[in-house]
Amino acid sequence: MPIIKVVIEAGGNLSYNFCMRKISFILLAILAFSLEAEAKIGLNVSLVYKKGIGKGFFLSTEQHSIEQVDEREQVMISMKNGIKAELSAYYVQSVHEYGPSGFVRIKGEIYNQSGKVVKTLNEPNLDIYLGETKKISHEERNQEEIDLIITPVSL
């Protein structure tokens, strides 16, 4: 009879260790998947201001930046002369693709030197594939131009 008792006790201890290992594995898997699910978007952004366009020559000022954007987070790119762009980006799932999306929607505004919103990127939607470059232009008084050049990349 004592032999059977030892086997039962050892079996109970083994099943407890097995359950703890299984639970630990499941928790680690959940943690790994939750970290992978948060994909970051990188935005290669160029803000270009051109002045004196109608006179045959012009002065150009440029600001280049690479911004890391979380889902729905806003970033600001600004120049010394007061021109700035406020941007946010997030992945949009395409009905024609399976798996992670390669499609990014950009929202935001472009401000002139006086701080007035001169261009809104929300209407119509600005949708760009990863690695593709889009240029948004705004011309003021036929002498000044503000260009925003965006290329989204996956980080």
mmCIF file of C-alpha atoms in Angstrom:
data_model
loop_
_atom_site.group_PDB
_atom_site.id
_atom_site.type_symbol
_atom_site.label_atom_id
_atom_site.label_comp_id
_atom_site.label_asym_id
_atom_site.label_seq_id
_atom_site.Cartn_x
_atom_site.Cartn_y
_atom_site.Cartn_z
ATOM 1 C CA MET A 1 0.000 0.000 0.000
ATOM 2 C CA PRO A 2 2.730 2.590 0.659
ATOM 3 C CA ILE A 3 4.005 2.215 -2.926
ATOM 4 C CA ILE A 4 0.682 3.311 -4.384
ATOM 5 C CA LYS A 5 0.548 6.274 -2.010
ATOM 6 C CA VAL A 6 3.965 7.531 -3.208
ATOM 7 C CA VAL A 7 2.914 7.286 -6.860
ATOM 8 C CA ILE A 8 -0.267 9.255 -6.251
ATOM 9 C CA GLU A 9 1.593 12.003 -4.372
ATOM 10 C CA ALA A 10 4.247 12.246 -7.084
ATOM 11 C CA GLY A 11 1.564 12.324 -9.791
ATOM 12 C CA GLY A 12 -0.273 15.151 -8.041
ATOM 13 C CA ASN A 13 2.955 17.149 -7.763
ATOM 14 C CA LEU A 14 3.774 16.543 -11.417
ATOM 15 C CA SER A 15 0.351 17.733 -12.579
ATOM 16 C CA TYR A 16 0.754 20.918 -10.494
ATOM 17 C CA ASN A 17 4.143 21.652 -12.120
ATOM 18 C CA PHE A 18 2.711 20.891 -15.554
ATOM 19 C CA CYS A 19 -0.206 23.330 -14.995
ATOM 20 C CA MET A 20 2.134 26.078 -13.796
ATOM 21 C CA ARG A 21 4.351 25.629 -16.851
ATOM 22 C CA LYS A 22 1.328 25.728 -19.118
ATOM 23 C CA ILE A 23 -0.009 28.905 -17.477
ATOM 24 C CA SER A 24 3.437 30.544 -17.671
ATOM 25 C CA PHE A 25 3.720 29.671 -21.357
ATOM 26 C CA ILE A 26 0.260 31.095 -22.085
ATOM 27 C CA LEU A 27 1.043 34.344 -20.244
ATOM 28 C CA LEU A 28 4.331 34.753 -22.115
ATOM 29 C CA ALA A 29 2.582 34.120 -25.444
ATOM 30 C CA ILE A 30 -0.078 36.735 -24.655
ATOM 31 C CA LEU A 31 2.617 39.234 -23.701
ATOM 32 C CA ALA A 32 4.570 38.582 -26.914
ATOM 33 C CA PHE A 33 1.482 38.988 -29.118
ATOM 34 C CA SER A 34 0.365 42.158 -27.352
ATOM 35 C CA LEU A 35 3.768 43.755 -27.966
ATOM 36 C CA GLU A 36 3.712 42.776 -31.655
ATOM 37 C CA ALA A 37 0.199 44.130 -32.191
ATOM 38 C CA GLU A 38 1.285 47.722 -31.585
ATOM 39 C CA ALA A 39 2.868 48.548 -34.932
ATOM 40 C CA LYS A 40 4.482 51.952 -35.164
ATOM 41 C CA ILE A 41 4.399 54.155 -38.216
ATOM 42 C CA GLY A 42 7.350 56.214 -39.340
ATOM 43 C CA LEU A 43 6.672 59.371 -41.311
ATOM 44 C CA ASN A 44 9.395 60.820 -43.518
ATOM 45 C CA VAL A 45 8.189 64.409 -43.712
ATOM 46 C CA SER A 46 9.507 67.374 -45.690
ATOM 47 C CA LEU A 47 8.027 70.824 -45.226
ATOM 48 C CA VAL A 48 9.094 73.241 -47.990
ATOM 49 C CA TYR A 49 8.340 76.973 -48.120
ATOM 50 C CA LYS A 50 8.957 78.860 -51.380
ATOM 51 C CA LYS A 51 8.756 82.651 -51.543
ATOM 52 C CA GLY A 52 8.870 84.935 -54.596
ATOM 53 C CA ILE A 53 7.632 82.375 -57.115
ATOM 54 C CA GLY A 54 6.121 84.829 -59.608
ATOM 55 C CA LYS A 55 9.306 86.920 -59.923
ATOM 56 C CA GLY A 56 11.354 84.390 -61.860
ATOM 57 C CA PHE A 57 13.451 83.325 -58.868
ATOM 58 C CA PHE A 58 12.460 82.165 -55.418
ATOM 59 C CA LEU A 59 13.833 81.571 -51.955
ATOM 60 C CA SER A 60 13.256 78.071 -50.611
ATOM 61 C CA THR A 61 13.337 76.977 -46.969
ATOM 62 C CA GLU A 62 13.099 73.284 -46.071
ATOM 63 C CA GLN A 63 12.547 71.272 -42.907
ATOM 64 C CA HIS A 64 13.061 67.498 -43.064
ATOM 65 C CA SER A 65 12.099 65.126 -40.283
ATOM 66 C CA ILE A 66 11.506 61.451 -39.551
ATOM 67 C CA GLU A 67 8.728 61.091 -36.988
ATOM 68 C CA GLN A 68 7.623 57.977 -35.122
ATOM 69 C CA VAL A 69 3.846 57.952 -34.691
ATOM 70 C CA ASP A 70 1.699 55.682 -32.548
ATOM 71 C CA GLU A 71 -1.912 55.069 -33.508
ATOM 72 C CA ARG A 72 -3.772 58.401 -33.460
ATOM 73 C CA GLU A 73 -0.851 60.291 -31.873
ATOM 74 C CA GLN A 74 -0.202 63.781 -33.265
ATOM 75 C CA VAL A 75 3.227 65.124 -34.161
ATOM 76 C CA MET A 76 4.209 68.680 -35.044
ATOM 77 C CA ILE A 77 6.814 69.676 -37.642
ATOM 78 C CA SER A 78 7.620 73.374 -37.532
ATOM 79 C CA MET A 79 9.959 75.805 -39.242
ATOM 80 C CA LYS A 80 11.656 78.861 -37.734
ATOM 81 C CA ASN A 81 9.487 81.196 -39.818
ATOM 82 C CA GLY A 82 6.294 79.864 -38.153
ATOM 83 C CA ILE A 83 5.072 77.487 -40.851
ATOM 84 C CA LYS A 84 4.111 74.148 -39.368
ATOM 85 C CA ALA A 85 2.263 70.911 -39.992
ATOM 86 C CA GLU A 86 0.398 68.877 -37.399
ATOM 87 C CA LEU A 87 0.001 65.233 -38.439
ATOM 88 C CA SER A 88 -1.391 61.944 -37.189
ATOM 89 C CA ALA A 89 -1.348 58.560 -38.897
ATOM 90 C CA TYR A 90 -2.898 55.143 -38.434
ATOM 91 C CA TYR A 91 -3.198 51.883 -40.334
ATOM 92 C CA VAL A 92 -6.364 51.305 -42.361
ATOM 93 C CA GLN A 93 -7.348 47.721 -43.073
ATOM 94 C CA SER A 94 -8.036 47.144 -46.752
ATOM 95 C CA VAL A 95 -10.830 44.741 -47.711
ATOM 96 C CA HIS A 96 -8.655 43.482 -50.584
ATOM 97 C CA GLU A 97 -5.679 42.465 -48.403
ATOM 98 C CA TYR A 98 -5.263 39.706 -45.860
ATOM 99 C CA GLY A 99 -2.993 40.213 -42.871
ATOM 100 C CA PRO A 100 -1.347 43.405 -41.667
ATOM 101 C CA SER A 101 -2.300 46.494 -43.597
ATOM 102 C CA GLY A 102 0.136 48.334 -45.822
ATOM 103 C CA PHE A 103 -2.277 51.222 -46.051
ATOM 104 C CA VAL A 104 -1.875 54.357 -43.881
ATOM 105 C CA ARG A 105 -4.345 57.222 -43.398
ATOM 106 C CA ILE A 106 -2.816 60.634 -42.678
ATOM 107 C CA LYS A 107 -4.794 63.403 -40.969
ATOM 108 C CA GLY A 108 -3.732 66.878 -39.984
ATOM 109 C CA GLU A 109 -3.394 70.535 -40.853
ATOM 110 C CA ILE A 110 -0.858 72.862 -42.466
ATOM 111 C CA TYR A 111 -0.441 76.320 -40.898
ATOM 112 C CA ASN A 112 0.999 79.454 -42.536
ATOM 113 C CA GLN A 113 3.345 82.002 -40.916
ATOM 114 C CA SER A 114 0.525 83.757 -39.064
ATOM 115 C CA GLY A 115 -0.749 80.458 -37.569
ATOM 116 C CA LYS A 116 -3.832 80.193 -39.777
ATOM 117 C CA VAL A 117 -4.888 76.757 -41.054
ATOM 118 C CA VAL A 118 -4.369 76.859 -44.824
ATOM 119 C CA LYS A 119 -4.849 73.179 -45.683
ATOM 120 C CA THR A 120 -6.699 70.352 -43.943
ATOM 121 C CA LEU A 121 -5.720 66.775 -44.743
ATOM 122 C CA ASN A 122 -8.923 65.243 -43.330
ATOM 123 C CA GLU A 123 -11.292 65.867 -46.245
ATOM 124 C CA PRO A 124 -10.868 63.987 -48.530
ATOM 125 C CA ASN A 125 -8.939 61.282 -46.726
ATOM 126 C CA LEU A 126 -5.230 61.134 -47.470
ATOM 127 C CA ASP A 127 -4.506 57.402 -47.835
ATOM 128 C CA ILE A 128 -0.984 56.289 -48.728
ATOM 129 C CA TYR A 129 0.619 52.866 -49.104
ATOM 130 C CA LEU A 130 3.775 52.236 -47.083
ATOM 131 C CA GLY A 131 6.801 53.482 -49.015
ATOM 132 C CA GLU A 132 4.732 55.647 -51.379
ATOM 133 C CA THR A 133 5.316 59.427 -51.434
ATOM 134 C CA LYS A 134 2.545 62.055 -51.588
ATOM 135 C CA LYS A 135 2.935 65.800 -52.036
ATOM 136 C CA ILE A 136 0.379 68.307 -50.766
ATOM 137 C CA SER A 137 0.746 71.924 -51.957
ATOM 138 C CA HIS A 138 -0.808 75.213 -50.962
ATOM 139 C CA GLU A 139 -0.178 78.461 -52.832
ATOM 140 C CA GLU A 140 -0.788 81.892 -51.282
ATOM 141 C CA ARG A 141 -1.103 85.140 -53.220
ATOM 142 C CA ASN A 142 0.613 83.604 -56.281
ATOM 143 C CA GLN A 143 3.986 84.338 -54.657
ATOM 144 C CA GLU A 144 4.293 81.857 -51.780
ATOM 145 C CA GLU A 145 3.952 78.089 -51.769
ATOM 146 C CA ILE A 146 3.939 75.565 -48.925
ATOM 147 C CA ASP A 147 4.653 71.921 -49.837
ATOM 148 C CA LEU A 148 4.245 68.957 -47.508
ATOM 149 C CA ILE A 149 5.868 65.745 -48.739
ATOM 150 C CA ILE A 150 5.042 62.563 -46.779
ATOM 151 C CA THR A 151 6.325 58.992 -47.063
ATOM 152 C CA PRO A 152 5.011 56.524 -44.454
ATOM 153 C CA VAL A 153 7.202 53.555 -43.448
ATOM 154 C CA SER A 154 6.679 50.680 -41.035
ATOM 155 C CA LEU A 155 8.825 50.598 -37.922
#
